PDB file of C-alpha atoms in Angstrom:
ATOM      1  CA  LYS E   1       3.069   4.184   8.275  1.00 55.00           C
ATOM      2  CA  LYS E   2       0.412   5.446   5.867  1.00 60.00           C
ATOM      3  CA  GLY E   3       1.634   5.832   2.295  1.00 60.00           C
ATOM      4  CA  ALA E   4       5.212   4.970   3.299  1.00 84.00           C
ATOM      5  CA  LEU E   5       5.792   2.627   0.357  1.00 89.00           C
ATOM      6  CA  LEU E   6       5.333   2.591  -3.404  1.00 87.00           C
ATOM      7  CA  ALA E   7       4.927  -0.673  -5.344  1.00 87.00           C
ATOM      8  CA  VAL E   8       5.735  -0.739  -9.056  1.00 85.00           C
ATOM      9  CA  GLY E   9       4.656  -3.496 -11.407  1.00 79.00           C
ATOM     10  CA  TYR E  10       3.001  -4.769 -14.577  1.00 73.00           C
ATOM     11  CA  GLY E  11       0.330  -6.911 -12.927  1.00 70.00           C
ATOM     12  CA  LEU E  12      -3.397  -7.171 -13.514  1.00 68.00           C
ATOM     13  CA  GLN E  13      -5.421  -3.981 -13.300  1.00 62.00           C
ATOM     14  CA  GLU E  14      -8.850  -5.583 -13.009  1.00 61.00           C
ATOM     15  CA  ILE E  15     -10.371  -8.876 -11.901  1.00 63.00           C
ATOM     16  CA  ASN E  16     -14.018  -9.832 -12.224  1.00 60.00           C
ATOM     17  CA  PRO E  17     -15.826 -13.090 -13.007  1.00 57.00           C
ATOM     18  CA  ASN E  18     -15.897 -12.417 -16.746  1.00 62.00           C
ATOM     19  CA  ARG E  19     -12.411 -11.136 -17.523  1.00 57.00           C
ATOM     20  CA  LEU E  20      -8.908 -10.365 -16.365  1.00 58.00           C
ATOM     21  CA  THR E  21      -7.338  -7.127 -17.556  1.00 59.00           C
ATOM     22  CA  ALA E  22      -3.583  -6.642 -17.817  1.00 58.00           C
ATOM     23  CA  ASP E  23      -2.275  -3.875 -20.044  1.00 63.00           C
ATOM     24  CA  ARG E  24       1.470  -3.947 -20.594  1.00 69.00           C
ATOM     25  CA  ILE E  25       2.102  -0.714 -18.794  1.00 70.00           C
ATOM     26  CA  ARG E  26       4.014  -0.056 -15.606  1.00 72.00           C
ATOM     27  CA  LEU E  27       1.789   1.139 -12.784  1.00 74.00           C
ATOM     28  CA  GLN E  28       2.475   2.411  -9.300  1.00 77.00           C
ATOM     29  CA  ALA E  29       0.506   1.751  -6.140  1.00 79.00           C
ATOM     30  CA  PRO E  30       0.999   3.642  -2.880  1.00 83.00           C
ATOM     31  CA  LEU E  31       0.989   1.202   0.020  1.00 85.00           C
ATOM     32  CA  ASP E  32       0.489   1.537   3.740  1.00 82.00           C
ATOM     33  CA  LEU E  33       3.030  -0.325   5.850  1.00 84.00           C
ATOM     34  CA  LEU E  34       1.117  -2.405   8.393  1.00 83.00           C
ATOM     35  CA  ASN E  35       3.789  -4.660   9.874  1.00 80.00           C
ATOM     36  CA  THR E  36       7.503  -5.428   9.490  1.00 79.00           C
ATOM     37  CA  LYS E  37       7.441  -8.675  11.442  1.00 74.00           C
ATOM     38  CA  GLY E  38       6.692 -12.115  10.070  1.00 68.00           C
ATOM     39  CA  VAL E  39       3.251 -12.236   8.472  1.00 71.00           C
ATOM     40  CA  PHE E  40       0.954 -14.940   7.084  1.00 72.00           C
ATOM     41  CA  GLY E  41       3.312 -17.702   8.203  1.00 73.00           C
ATOM     42  CA  VAL E  42       6.434 -16.102   6.703  1.00 75.00           C
ATOM     43  CA  PRO E  43       9.283 -16.052   9.257  1.00 74.00           C
ATOM     44  CA  GLU E  44       9.705 -12.982  11.446  1.00 76.00           C
ATOM     45  CA  GLY E  45      12.068 -10.367  10.053  1.00 78.00           C
ATOM     46  CA  THR E  46      11.801 -11.457   6.414  1.00 84.00           C
ATOM     47  CA  SER E  47       8.517  -9.932   5.279  1.00 84.00           C
ATOM     48  CA  ILE E  48       6.308  -6.884   5.432  1.00 83.00           C
ATOM     49  CA  LYS E  49       2.528  -6.657   5.521  1.00 83.00           C
ATOM     50  CA  VAL E  50       1.039  -3.946   3.316  1.00 84.00           C
ATOM     51  CA  SER E  51      -2.319  -2.594   2.269  1.00 80.00           C
ATOM     52  CA  GLY E  52      -3.283  -0.425  -0.685  1.00 76.00           C
ATOM     53  CA  SER E  53      -3.520   3.265   0.189  1.00 64.00           C
ATOM     54  CA  GLY E  54      -6.803   3.643  -1.652  1.00 54.00           C
ATOM     55  CA  VAL E  55      -5.774   5.004  -5.064  1.00 47.00           C
ATOM     56  CA  GLY E  56      -3.981   2.847  -7.596  1.00 44.00           C
ATOM     57  CA  GLY E  57      -1.393   4.096 -10.076  1.00 42.00           C
ATOM     58  CA  ASP E  58      -4.051   4.013 -12.779  1.00 43.00           C
ATOM     59  CA  GLY E  59      -6.254   6.417 -10.815  1.00 41.00           C
ATOM     60  CA  SER E  60      -8.624   3.686  -9.689  1.00 46.00           C
ATOM     61  CA  ALA E  61      -9.930   3.457  -6.160  1.00 46.00           C
ATOM     62  CA  SER E  62      -8.576  -0.064  -5.695  1.00 52.00           C
ATOM     63  CA  GLY E  63      -4.871   0.515  -5.067  1.00 57.00           C
ATOM     64  CA  GLY E  64      -2.486  -2.220  -4.010  1.00 73.00           C
ATOM     65  CA  THR E  65      -0.773  -4.956  -5.978  1.00 78.00           C
ATOM     66  CA  CYS E  66      -2.134  -7.855  -8.002  1.00 76.00           C
ATOM     67  CA  PHE E  67      -1.167 -11.002  -9.924  1.00 76.00           C
ATOM     68  CA  GLY E  68       1.862 -10.315 -12.112  1.00 77.00           C
ATOM     69  CA  ASP E  69       3.351  -7.697  -9.782  1.00 81.00           C
ATOM     70  CA  SER E  70       5.354 -10.349  -7.894  1.00 84.00           C
ATOM     71  CA  GLY E  71       9.074  -9.649  -7.831  1.00 87.00           C
ATOM     72  CA  GLY E  72       8.561  -5.978  -8.564  1.00 89.00           C
ATOM     73  CA  PRO E  73      10.123  -3.366  -6.297  1.00 91.00           C
ATOM     74  CA  ILE E  74       8.464  -1.794  -3.293  1.00 91.00           C
ATOM     75  CA  PHE E  75      10.222   1.537  -2.802  1.00 92.00           C
ATOM     76  CA  LEU E  76      10.623   3.327   0.518  1.00 88.00           C
ATOM     77  CA  ASP E  77       8.749   6.642   0.507  1.00 81.00           C
ATOM     78  CA  ASP E  78       9.698   8.761  -2.525  1.00 81.00           C
ATOM     79  CA  SER E  79      13.217   7.352  -2.792  1.00 89.00           C
ATOM     80  CA  ASN E  80      14.980   4.855  -5.033  1.00 89.00           C
ATOM     81  CA  VAL E  81      15.576   2.557  -2.026  1.00 90.00           C
ATOM     82  CA  VAL E  82      14.013  -0.876  -2.546  1.00 90.00           C
ATOM     83  CA  ALA E  83      12.666  -1.977   0.836  1.00 89.00           C
ATOM     84  CA  ALA E  84      11.038  -5.184  -0.392  1.00 91.00           C
ATOM     85  CA  VAL E  85       9.753  -6.982  -3.461  1.00 90.00           C
ATOM     86  CA  THR E  86       6.103  -7.804  -4.006  1.00 88.00           C
ATOM     87  CA  SER E  87       5.651 -11.386  -2.921  1.00 85.00           C
ATOM     88  CA  PHE E  88       2.074 -12.460  -2.248  1.00 80.00           C
ATOM     89  CA  GLY E  89      -1.553 -11.524  -1.766  1.00 75.00           C
ATOM     90  CA  VAL E  90      -4.010 -13.170   0.565  1.00 72.00           C
ATOM     91  CA  ASN E  91      -7.134 -13.351  -1.568  1.00 66.00           C
ATOM     92  CA  GLY E  92      -8.164 -13.962  -5.154  1.00 67.00           C
ATOM     93  CA  ASN E  93      -9.318 -10.464  -6.026  1.00 65.00           C
ATOM     94  CA  CYS E  94      -6.213  -8.426  -5.163  1.00 70.00           C
ATOM     95  CA  ALA E  95      -7.858  -6.535  -2.335  1.00 68.00           C
ATOM     96  CA  GLY E  96      -6.976  -6.032   1.287  1.00 70.00           C
ATOM     97  CA  THR E  97      -3.553  -6.901   2.590  1.00 79.00           C
ATOM     98  CA  GLY E  98      -0.564  -8.444   0.906  1.00 82.00           C
ATOM     99  CA  GLY E  99       3.045  -9.133   1.604  1.00 85.00           C
ATOM    100  CA  GLY E 100       6.514  -8.335   0.420  1.00 89.00           C
ATOM    101  CA  TYR E 101       9.849 -10.018   0.958  1.00 88.00           C
ATOM    102  CA  ARG E 102      12.315  -7.710   2.708  1.00 88.00           C
ATOM    103  CA  VAL E 103      15.587  -7.288   0.824  1.00 87.00           C
ATOM    104  CA  ASP E 104      17.582  -6.299   3.915  1.00 87.00           C
ATOM    105  CA  GLN E 105      18.396  -9.945   4.614  1.00 86.00           C
ATOM    106  CA  PRO E 106      22.131 -10.718   4.955  1.00 90.00           C
ATOM    107  CA  ASP E 107      22.201 -13.249   2.093  1.00 90.00           C
ATOM    108  CA  ASP E 108      20.405 -10.813  -0.218  1.00 87.00           C
ATOM    109  CA  LEU E 109      22.716  -7.945   0.697  1.00 89.00           C
ATOM    110  CA  ASP E 110      25.765 -10.169   0.053  1.00 93.00           C
ATOM    111  CA  TRP E 111      24.383 -11.119  -3.356  1.00 90.00           C
ATOM    112  CA  LEU E 112      23.573  -7.499  -4.254  1.00 86.00           C
ATOM    113  CA  ALA E 113      27.054  -6.376  -3.186  1.00 91.00           C
ATOM    114  CA  MET E 114      28.559  -8.507  -5.963  1.00 94.00           C
ATOM    115  CA  PHE E 115      27.016  -6.130  -8.521  1.00 92.00           C
ATOM    116  CA  LEU E 116      27.897  -2.839  -6.851  1.00 85.00           C
ATOM    117  CA  PRO E 117      31.191  -0.987  -7.283  1.00 80.00           C
TER     118      PRO E 117
END
């Protein structure tokens, strides 16, 4: 679903051959949900495949997630529901598709329940 997810993180904002840029500010990136099945060799039912929606949280045209965003939440739509956590990218310049680990797994839900009233 287009624009169904929102990644939040402190990762790199720019990559080029001469420098890496990472300001210590929290950014948001709208993501398109491409697949909820196993992707890139990750077992079926445990990951999602995402792509940047075209405009990053810093107003750039790149969108998506990058190095340093790993472990950050991927929210469902405009809610506070964490659908996944940023897990991996598939290329060295933070473009194209990436993946997130789904947090609806039974062992994760059991662990999270220990901290909820």
